[in-house]
Amino acid sequence: MKTVVALPGEGIGLEVVDATCELLLAAGLPLKILTPPQGETAVKSHGAPVPDETKQAARAADGVLFGAAGGPATSAVITWLRWEMDAWAGVRPIRFYPGMRSPLADPEGIDYVVLRENSEGLYPGREGELAELARVMPDLSDRTGRTLKEYGEGRFAVKVVTPAGVERIARFACALARKRKAKGRPGKVTCVTKSNVLRGSDGLFQQIAERVVRDAGDLQFEHFYVDDASRRLVRFPKSMDVVLCMNLYGDILSDLGAETAGGLGLAPSGCFGDGWAYFESVHGSAPDIAGKGIANPTATILSSAMMLEHMGLGAEAERLEAAVARVYRDGKTLTADQGGTAKTRDMAQAVLAAYRSA
Ligand code: NAD
């Protein structure tokens, strides 16, 4: 028996995590699912969005499944899961299953992974007043020689790139590309930066990523600037394998990729650190549809399949993924974003039926 901690977050996170947990248990998987306090309710009951008992349960669990963040309380849950626990590698598979509502004319065969560096770049949020920065770095100037003081009032955000951080994500990219190559994929890492403009920071990322992948000896390497890369993910998505992105670019390009495959409600993810991992859909709390029971549960179901694989239940993960594919192929029980009329729970139940009959 394996233990899973489910943290639904808020909004549609509650609905999709509920439907997914119900499916996993009804499928007879050897799981015990715990739902310790989190988010707004935990703030009311325990005075913190992620109480100590929740942290302990998640650390001790075999798998952690998160729903979606929205307001400050559930954003604090992600902050803990991703940054405090240092889940530095964001794995976001983009895969088209026949029956998904892709806006592309010929999406069959789209199958790649956006690998997002999670811990550095701009995201951890080092921001402040420009005047403060100007005081400690009075000579810092832009490419035209303009100093911070000359901008007047304003704010700044610091982008961080370290050789150690790039090296570990590049090695992760190699391991992922190698694993996919063993299953027939090309064994290629596509690095995405804006090194033509941000030569120091993005340039360092590109340089180290290229060295690590080329030194590996068994993988192809290519690099595109993020603007060009976004065009290529629309025009040539089938040429992609592992797309290694800096933090912000990975966040944006994974939504773009998800949409080319069929929509944001379909894209799963896993965030990995050293001895720590958790799994979540790529989408957010979707306040526009929350509470209506119409959210597509696919992203969370596929995230749970990634979690099962991570927990050593690889055969069950493959069977669950095949069950999702079957529901899309049948096209009878799809949610509104996929052109159907099914509710979240109905679609999860259809996946359960396909899982049972596999
Ligand atoms: P969103 O991902 O919540 O929604 C974007 C659009 O996609 C909406 O129209 C929504 O209805 C649709 N959508 C998303 N998931 C869907 C699903 N499963 N089924 C059907 N349609 C779906 O992004 P947003 O609206 O920009 O942000 C809403 C909130 O979510 C914000 O507070 C944001 O900060 C947060 N957010 C959290 C995460 C996360 O938890 N990892 C990611 C992105 C955004």
Tab-separated table of C-alpha atoms and ligand atoms in Angstrom:
chain	number	residue	atom	x	y	z
A	1	MET	CA	0.000	0.000	0.000
A	2	LYS	CA	1.357	3.437	-0.971
A	3	THR	CA	0.396	6.723	0.636
A	4	VAL	CA	-0.636	9.737	-1.404
A	5	VAL	CA	-1.216	13.239	-0.079
A	6	ALA	CA	-3.781	15.154	-2.125
A	7	LEU	CA	-3.731	18.948	-1.822
A	8	PRO	CA	-6.489	20.338	-4.054
A	9	GLY	CA	-5.578	24.029	-3.807
A	10	GLU	CA	-8.703	25.980	-4.799
A	11	GLY	CA	-11.161	26.669	-7.637
A	12	ILE	CA	-11.311	23.841	-10.169
A	13	GLY	CA	-8.405	22.237	-8.293
A	14	LEU	CA	-11.003	20.991	-5.778
A	15	GLU	CA	-13.147	19.429	-8.496
A	16	VAL	CA	-10.402	17.793	-10.576
A	17	VAL	CA	-8.469	16.421	-7.591
A	18	ASP	CA	-11.685	15.034	-6.102
A	19	ALA	CA	-12.642	13.313	-9.356
A	20	THR	CA	-9.101	11.961	-9.817
A	21	CYS	CA	-8.826	10.562	-6.283
A	22	GLU	CA	-12.230	8.923	-6.631
A	23	LEU	CA	-11.049	7.346	-9.901
A	24	LEU	CA	-7.739	6.112	-8.433
A	25	LEU	CA	-9.456	4.473	-5.475
A	26	ALA	CA	-12.279	2.961	-7.541
A	27	ALA	CA	-9.671	1.557	-9.952
A	28	GLY	CA	-8.432	-0.578	-7.068
A	29	LEU	CA	-4.954	0.927	-6.975
A	30	PRO	CA	-3.039	0.088	-3.788
A	31	LEU	CA	-3.286	3.624	-2.426
A	32	LYS	CA	-4.201	5.316	0.796
A	33	ILE	CA	-5.096	8.947	0.032
A	34	LEU	CA	-4.714	11.555	2.767
A	35	THR	CA	-6.108	15.078	2.534
A	36	PRO	CA	-4.445	17.107	5.292
A	37	PRO	CA	-5.503	20.748	5.829
A	38	GLN	CA	-4.304	23.280	3.238
A	39	GLY	CA	-5.112	26.680	1.801
A	40	GLU	CA	-7.793	28.998	3.141
A	41	THR	CA	-9.430	26.382	5.385
A	42	ALA	CA	-6.056	25.633	7.000
A	43	VAL	CA	-5.513	29.343	7.601
A	44	LYS	CA	-8.822	29.374	9.516
A	45	SER	CA	-8.268	26.116	11.408
A	46	HIS	CA	-4.473	26.111	11.924
A	47	GLY	CA	-3.407	29.712	11.296
A	48	ALA	CA	-1.230	28.737	8.291
A	49	PRO	CA	-1.910	27.709	4.649
A	50	VAL	CA	0.458	24.726	4.963
A	51	PRO	CA	0.397	23.617	8.628
A	52	ASP	CA	3.252	21.525	10.015
A	53	GLU	CA	1.128	18.371	10.021
A	54	THR	CA	0.502	18.835	6.277
A	55	LYS	CA	4.210	19.326	5.581
A	56	GLN	CA	5.039	16.203	7.578
A	57	ALA	CA	2.388	14.136	5.790
A	58	ALA	CA	3.582	15.314	2.353
A	59	ARG	CA	7.241	14.665	3.167
A	60	ALA	CA	6.416	11.171	4.393
A	61	ALA	CA	4.090	10.276	1.492
A	62	ASP	CA	5.040	8.170	-1.538
A	63	GLY	CA	3.254	10.630	-3.822
A	64	VAL	CA	1.907	14.196	-3.626
A	65	LEU	CA	-0.843	15.447	-5.949
A	66	PHE	CA	-1.671	19.149	-6.075
A	67	GLY	CA	-4.713	20.756	-7.748
A	68	ALA	CA	-4.428	24.437	-8.599
A	69	ALA	CA	-3.436	27.665	-6.892
A	70	GLY	CA	-5.297	30.966	-7.087
A	71	GLY	CA	-5.336	33.384	-4.139
A	72	PRO	CA	-2.603	33.986	-1.553
A	73	ALA	CA	-3.384	30.942	0.636
A	74	THR	CA	-3.086	28.376	-2.165
A	75	SER	CA	-0.189	30.273	-3.763
A	76	ALA	CA	1.545	29.686	-0.426
A	77	VAL	CA	0.931	25.946	-0.888
A	78	ILE	CA	2.775	26.057	-4.242
A	79	THR	CA	5.513	28.183	-2.710
A	80	TRP	CA	6.090	25.431	-0.192
A	81	LEU	CA	5.784	22.511	-2.640
A	82	ARG	CA	7.956	24.057	-5.330
A	83	TRP	CA	10.363	26.555	-3.820
A	84	GLU	CA	10.759	25.708	-0.156
A	85	MET	CA	11.043	21.999	-1.024
A	86	ASP	CA	13.225	22.964	-4.007
A	87	ALA	CA	11.466	21.033	-6.768
A	88	TRP	CA	13.834	22.494	-9.334
A	89	ALA	CA	12.844	20.497	-12.443
A	90	GLY	CA	9.381	21.060	-13.932
A	91	VAL	CA	8.472	18.265	-16.380
A	92	ARG	CA	5.526	19.226	-18.590
A	93	PRO	CA	4.648	16.651	-21.252
A	94	ILE	CA	2.837	17.925	-24.359
A	95	ARG	CA	1.128	15.033	-26.089
A	96	PHE	CA	-1.746	14.863	-28.541
A	97	TYR	CA	-4.190	11.971	-28.257
A	98	PRO	CA	-6.527	11.460	-31.244
A	99	GLY	CA	-9.855	13.059	-30.315
A	100	MET	CA	-8.331	16.034	-28.502
A	101	ARG	CA	-9.495	19.361	-29.822
A	102	SER	CA	-6.266	20.739	-31.238
A	103	PRO	CA	-6.421	24.004	-33.210
A	104	LEU	CA	-3.705	22.614	-35.535
A	105	ALA	CA	-4.623	20.955	-38.839
A	106	ASP	CA	-2.355	17.940	-38.310
A	107	PRO	CA	-1.563	17.439	-34.605
A	108	GLU	CA	-1.168	13.627	-34.699
A	109	GLY	CA	2.283	12.730	-33.404
A	110	ILE	CA	2.869	15.750	-31.149
A	111	ASP	CA	4.833	14.262	-28.256
A	112	TYR	CA	7.466	16.287	-26.455
A	113	VAL	CA	8.295	17.593	-22.980
A	114	VAL	CA	8.816	21.155	-21.852
A	115	LEU	CA	11.434	20.931	-19.115
A	116	ARG	CA	11.276	24.057	-17.009
A	117	GLU	CA	14.069	25.173	-14.690
A	118	ASN	CA	11.953	25.944	-11.626
A	119	SER	CA	14.263	27.390	-9.023
A	120	GLU	CA	16.162	30.284	-10.607
A	121	GLY	CA	15.398	32.901	-13.276
A	122	LEU	CA	12.849	35.531	-12.293
A	123	TYR	CA	10.216	33.408	-10.584
A	124	PRO	CA	11.317	33.105	-6.982
A	125	GLY	CA	10.415	36.811	-6.837
A	126	ARG	CA	13.324	39.019	-5.841
A	127	GLU	CA	11.737	42.418	-6.341
A	128	GLY	CA	12.110	45.851	-4.842
A	129	GLU	CA	12.214	49.605	-5.339
A	130	LEU	CA	14.568	50.897	-8.040
A	131	ALA	CA	15.847	53.572	-5.660
A	132	GLU	CA	17.058	50.887	-3.220
A	133	LEU	CA	18.973	49.094	-5.953
A	134	ALA	CA	20.402	52.359	-7.240
A	135	ARG	CA	21.756	53.063	-3.748
A	136	VAL	CA	23.764	49.837	-3.589
A	137	MET	CA	24.641	49.646	-7.304
A	138	PRO	CA	24.939	53.281	-8.393
A	139	ASP	CA	27.015	52.391	-11.471
A	140	LEU	CA	24.781	49.619	-12.819
A	141	SER	CA	23.759	50.742	-16.275
A	142	ASP	CA	21.911	49.319	-19.277
A	143	ARG	CA	23.393	48.790	-22.741
A	144	THR	CA	22.966	52.475	-23.571
A	145	GLY	CA	24.848	53.559	-20.457
A	146	ARG	CA	21.717	54.745	-18.629
A	147	THR	CA	22.046	54.251	-14.862
A	148	LEU	CA	19.226	53.170	-12.558
A	149	LYS	CA	18.933	56.624	-11.038
A	150	GLU	CA	18.039	58.053	-14.433
A	151	TYR	CA	14.901	55.903	-14.618
A	152	GLY	CA	13.416	57.735	-11.626
A	153	GLU	CA	10.770	56.015	-9.527
A	154	GLY	CA	10.080	52.331	-10.267
A	155	ARG	CA	10.659	48.703	-9.337
A	156	PHE	CA	13.033	45.932	-10.302
A	157	ALA	CA	13.071	42.123	-10.456
A	158	VAL	CA	16.302	40.122	-10.318
A	159	LYS	CA	16.940	37.242	-12.706
A	160	VAL	CA	19.371	34.677	-11.312
A	161	VAL	CA	21.324	32.096	-13.335
A	162	THR	CA	24.012	29.994	-11.655
A	163	PRO	CA	26.330	27.446	-13.297
A	164	ALA	CA	25.311	24.863	-10.697
A	165	GLY	CA	21.601	25.459	-11.372
A	166	VAL	CA	21.998	25.166	-15.154
A	167	GLU	CA	24.249	22.154	-14.884
A	168	ARG	CA	21.735	20.157	-12.819
A	169	ILE	CA	18.743	20.965	-15.052
A	170	ALA	CA	20.810	20.212	-18.184
A	171	ARG	CA	21.794	16.841	-16.738
A	172	PHE	CA	18.130	16.199	-15.943
A	173	ALA	CA	17.306	17.085	-19.577
A	174	CYS	CA	19.878	14.543	-20.772
A	175	ALA	CA	18.467	11.801	-18.537
A	176	LEU	CA	14.940	12.558	-19.750
A	177	ALA	CA	15.980	12.638	-23.435
A	178	ARG	CA	17.816	9.336	-22.974
A	179	LYS	CA	14.788	7.711	-21.337
A	180	ARG	CA	12.600	8.897	-24.221
A	181	LYS	CA	15.197	7.802	-26.794
A	182	ALA	CA	14.949	4.272	-25.409
A	183	LYS	CA	11.254	4.417	-26.365
A	184	GLY	CA	11.959	5.555	-29.936
A	185	ARG	CA	12.142	9.333	-29.622
A	186	PRO	CA	15.052	11.165	-31.335
A	187	GLY	CA	17.147	11.909	-28.228
A	188	LYS	CA	17.333	15.657	-28.632
A	189	VAL	CA	17.531	18.605	-26.240
A	190	THR	CA	16.278	21.942	-27.566
A	191	CYS	CA	17.498	24.780	-25.355
A	192	VAL	CA	15.421	27.996	-25.217
A	193	THR	CA	16.834	31.328	-24.055
A	194	LYS	CA	17.024	34.980	-25.121
A	195	SER	CA	20.819	34.967	-25.138
A	196	ASN	CA	21.048	37.393	-28.070
A	197	VAL	CA	19.719	40.126	-25.751
A	198	LEU	CA	20.498	38.869	-22.236
A	199	ARG	CA	24.028	37.772	-23.014
A	200	GLY	CA	25.267	37.482	-19.437
A	201	SER	CA	22.404	35.563	-17.819
A	202	ASP	CA	20.647	33.725	-20.667
A	203	GLY	CA	24.010	33.412	-22.414
A	204	LEU	CA	25.382	31.512	-19.417
A	205	PHE	CA	22.357	29.194	-19.470
A	206	GLN	CA	22.828	28.425	-23.162
A	207	GLN	CA	26.572	27.919	-22.866
A	208	ILE	CA	26.414	25.478	-19.949
A	209	ALA	CA	23.379	23.591	-21.302
A	210	GLU	CA	25.158	23.109	-24.632
A	211	ARG	CA	28.341	21.878	-22.984
A	212	VAL	CA	26.502	19.379	-20.762
A	213	VAL	CA	24.402	17.958	-23.621
A	214	ARG	CA	27.303	17.790	-26.107
A	215	ASP	CA	29.579	16.184	-23.487
A	216	ALA	CA	26.932	13.506	-22.951
A	217	GLY	CA	27.881	12.273	-26.414
A	218	ASP	CA	24.679	10.366	-27.243
A	219	LEU	CA	22.195	13.216	-27.686
A	220	GLN	CA	21.520	15.990	-30.203
A	221	PHE	CA	21.548	19.617	-29.108
A	222	GLU	CA	19.912	22.661	-30.659
A	223	HIS	CA	19.177	26.155	-29.394
A	224	PHE	CA	16.496	28.697	-30.328
A	225	TYR	CA	15.727	32.171	-29.026
A	226	VAL	CA	12.433	32.153	-27.141
A	227	ASP	CA	10.564	34.204	-29.764
A	228	ASP	CA	11.648	31.844	-32.531
A	229	ALA	CA	10.998	28.826	-30.287
A	230	SER	CA	7.375	29.881	-29.708
A	231	ARG	CA	6.830	29.989	-33.480
A	232	ARG	CA	8.484	26.600	-33.928
A	233	LEU	CA	6.302	24.979	-31.234
A	234	VAL	CA	3.279	25.969	-33.322
A	235	ARG	CA	4.729	25.258	-36.782
A	236	PHE	CA	7.003	22.255	-36.103
A	237	PRO	CA	5.849	20.711	-32.793
A	238	LYS	CA	6.597	17.193	-33.993
A	239	SER	CA	10.291	18.038	-34.350
A	240	MET	CA	10.553	18.591	-30.566
A	241	ASP	CA	11.677	16.092	-27.949
A	242	VAL	CA	12.949	17.680	-24.710
A	243	VAL	CA	12.587	21.473	-24.728
A	244	LEU	CA	14.817	22.847	-21.979
A	245	CYS	CA	13.589	26.260	-20.853
A	246	MET	CA	14.544	28.893	-18.343
A	247	ASN	CA	11.832	29.434	-15.708
A	248	LEU	CA	9.612	32.144	-17.237
A	249	TYR	CA	9.941	30.878	-20.813
A	250	GLY	CA	8.996	27.359	-19.693
A	251	ASP	CA	5.870	28.641	-17.977
A	252	ILE	CA	4.719	30.455	-21.100
A	253	LEU	CA	5.754	27.860	-23.681
A	254	SER	CA	4.123	24.992	-21.790
A	255	ASP	CA	0.737	26.754	-21.984
A	256	LEU	CA	1.332	27.380	-25.680
A	257	GLY	CA	2.272	23.730	-26.201
A	258	ALA	CA	-0.730	22.528	-24.187
A	259	GLU	CA	-3.036	24.531	-26.408
A	260	THR	CA	-1.550	23.092	-29.620
A	261	ALA	CA	-2.263	19.596	-28.273
A	262	GLY	CA	-5.856	20.447	-27.401
A	263	GLY	CA	-6.077	22.808	-24.432
A	264	LEU	CA	-4.870	23.779	-21.001
A	265	GLY	CA	-7.147	21.250	-19.319
A	266	LEU	CA	-5.059	18.424	-20.770
A	267	ALA	CA	-1.521	19.291	-19.675
A	268	PRO	CA	0.008	17.417	-16.715
A	269	SER	CA	3.249	18.073	-14.878
A	270	GLY	CA	5.643	16.747	-12.303
A	271	CYS	CA	8.090	18.868	-10.296
A	272	PHE	CA	11.212	17.071	-9.129
A	273	GLY	CA	13.900	17.972	-6.599
A	274	ASP	CA	16.491	15.992	-4.680
A	275	GLY	CA	14.523	13.196	-3.025
A	276	TRP	CA	11.289	15.148	-3.465
A	277	ALA	CA	8.603	15.323	-6.140
A	278	TYR	CA	5.029	16.462	-6.476
A	279	PHE	CA	2.563	16.399	-9.360
A	280	GLU	CA	0.053	18.971	-10.596
A	281	SER	CA	-1.832	20.069	-13.674
A	282	VAL	CA	-0.248	22.946	-15.613
A	283	HIS	CA	-3.462	24.980	-15.383
A	284	GLY	CA	-4.571	27.304	-12.599
A	285	SER	CA	-7.769	27.588	-10.535
A	286	ALA	CA	-9.845	28.823	-13.530
A	287	PRO	CA	-12.221	31.130	-11.632
A	288	ASP	CA	-14.294	31.552	-14.817
A	289	ILE	CA	-15.527	27.934	-14.632
A	290	ALA	CA	-14.880	27.002	-10.971
A	291	GLY	CA	-17.788	25.520	-9.036
A	292	LYS	CA	-19.686	24.449	-12.137
A	293	GLY	CA	-18.316	20.890	-12.268
A	294	ILE	CA	-17.325	21.277	-15.923
A	295	ALA	CA	-13.507	21.450	-15.669
A	296	ASN	CA	-11.615	18.914	-17.722
A	297	PRO	CA	-9.978	16.425	-15.291
A	298	THR	CA	-7.462	15.103	-17.885
A	299	ALA	CA	-4.494	17.216	-16.746
A	300	THR	CA	-4.871	16.028	-13.162
A	301	ILE	CA	-5.537	12.404	-14.133
A	302	LEU	CA	-2.399	12.414	-16.321
A	303	SER	CA	-0.459	14.118	-13.498
A	304	SER	CA	-1.573	11.289	-11.228
A	305	ALA	CA	-0.298	8.807	-13.860
A	306	MET	CA	3.106	10.550	-13.680
A	307	MET	CA	2.885	10.250	-9.902
A	308	LEU	CA	2.093	6.519	-10.114
A	309	GLU	CA	5.129	5.981	-12.328
A	310	HIS	CA	7.286	7.884	-9.859
A	311	MET	CA	5.933	5.692	-7.050
A	312	GLY	CA	6.959	2.511	-8.843
A	313	LEU	CA	3.511	1.733	-10.280
A	314	GLY	CA	4.631	2.034	-13.909
A	315	ALA	CA	2.239	-0.572	-15.367
A	316	GLU	CA	-0.743	1.076	-13.661
A	317	ALA	CA	0.428	4.495	-14.924
A	318	GLU	CA	0.566	3.215	-18.518
A	319	ARG	CA	-2.853	1.619	-18.165
A	320	LEU	CA	-4.312	4.878	-16.835
A	321	GLU	CA	-2.780	6.876	-19.682
A	322	ALA	CA	-4.160	4.353	-22.185
A	323	ALA	CA	-7.591	4.715	-20.564
A	324	VAL	CA	-7.448	8.503	-21.049
A	325	ALA	CA	-6.443	7.979	-24.696
A	326	ARG	CA	-9.391	5.612	-25.142
A	327	VAL	CA	-11.892	8.168	-23.792
A	328	TYR	CA	-10.615	10.740	-26.332
A	329	ARG	CA	-10.694	8.193	-29.135
A	330	ASP	CA	-14.295	7.276	-28.276
A	331	GLY	CA	-15.203	10.973	-28.039
A	332	LYS	CA	-18.452	10.283	-26.169
A	333	THR	CA	-17.693	11.591	-22.685
A	334	LEU	CA	-15.742	14.817	-23.081
A	335	THR	CA	-16.036	18.091	-21.180
A	336	ALA	CA	-17.116	21.378	-22.790
A	337	ASP	CA	-13.557	22.562	-23.579
A	338	GLN	CA	-13.294	19.479	-25.848
A	339	GLY	CA	-16.655	20.083	-27.484
A	340	GLY	CA	-18.628	17.677	-25.265
A	341	THR	CA	-21.261	18.052	-22.564
A	342	ALA	CA	-19.825	15.753	-19.882
A	343	LYS	CA	-19.202	16.977	-16.357
A	344	THR	CA	-15.826	16.595	-14.650
A	345	ARG	CA	-16.979	13.529	-12.731
A	346	ASP	CA	-18.570	11.880	-15.778
A	347	MET	CA	-15.338	12.145	-17.710
A	348	ALA	CA	-13.305	10.736	-14.811
A	349	GLN	CA	-15.826	7.874	-14.553
A	350	ALA	CA	-15.429	7.205	-18.295
A	351	VAL	CA	-11.653	6.952	-17.737
A	352	LEU	CA	-12.363	4.539	-14.881
A	353	ALA	CA	-14.544	2.374	-17.136
A	354	ALA	CA	-11.819	2.362	-19.826
A	355	TYR	CA	-9.211	1.471	-17.174
A	356	ARG	CA	-11.308	-1.424	-15.919
A	357	SER	CA	-11.936	-2.803	-19.388
A	358	ALA	CA	-8.269	-2.596	-20.462
B	1	NAD	P1	-6.047	29.199	-15.643
B	1	NAD	O1	-5.104	28.118	-16.032
B	1	NAD	O2	-6.724	29.037	-14.336
B	1	NAD	O3	-7.186	29.337	-16.781
B	1	NAD	C1	-6.912	29.793	-18.090
B	1	NAD	C2	-8.083	29.399	-19.000
B	1	NAD	O4	-8.064	28.002	-19.235
B	1	NAD	C3	-9.452	29.715	-18.405
B	1	NAD	O5	-10.320	30.140	-19.412
B	1	NAD	C4	-9.907	28.383	-17.862
B	1	NAD	O6	-11.315	28.221	-17.810
B	1	NAD	C5	-9.269	27.393	-18.824
B	1	NAD	N1	-8.959	26.133	-18.139
B	1	NAD	C6	-7.932	25.933	-17.282
B	1	NAD	N2	-7.991	24.684	-16.803
B	1	NAD	C7	-9.055	24.091	-17.380
B	1	NAD	C8	-9.636	22.793	-17.267
B	1	NAD	N3	-9.107	21.844	-16.479
B	1	NAD	N4	-10.738	22.542	-17.994
B	1	NAD	C9	-11.279	23.449	-18.800
B	1	NAD	N5	-10.776	24.706	-18.952
B	1	NAD	C10	-9.680	25.010	-18.224
B	1	NAD	O7	-5.231	30.545	-15.708
B	1	NAD	P2	-5.658	32.038	-15.277
B	1	NAD	O8	-7.128	32.238	-15.514
B	1	NAD	O9	-4.691	32.891	-15.922
B	1	NAD	O10	-5.375	32.094	-13.710
B	1	NAD	C11	-6.361	31.848	-12.695
B	1	NAD	C12	-5.655	31.693	-11.355
B	1	NAD	O11	-4.834	30.514	-11.379
B	1	NAD	C13	-4.706	32.862	-11.032
B	1	NAD	O12	-4.838	33.149	-9.670
B	1	NAD	C14	-3.312	32.302	-11.324
B	1	NAD	O13	-2.308	32.888	-10.543
B	1	NAD	C15	-3.493	30.844	-10.957
B	1	NAD	N6	-2.574	29.906	-11.632
B	1	NAD	C16	-2.143	28.855	-10.893
B	1	NAD	C17	-1.346	27.878	-11.495
B	1	NAD	C18	-0.930	26.694	-10.688
B	1	NAD	O14	-1.585	26.366	-9.723
B	1	NAD	N7	0.130	25.985	-11.048
B	1	NAD	C19	-1.016	27.982	-12.849
B	1	NAD	C20	-1.510	29.056	-13.586
B	1	NAD	C21	-2.315	30.004	-12.957
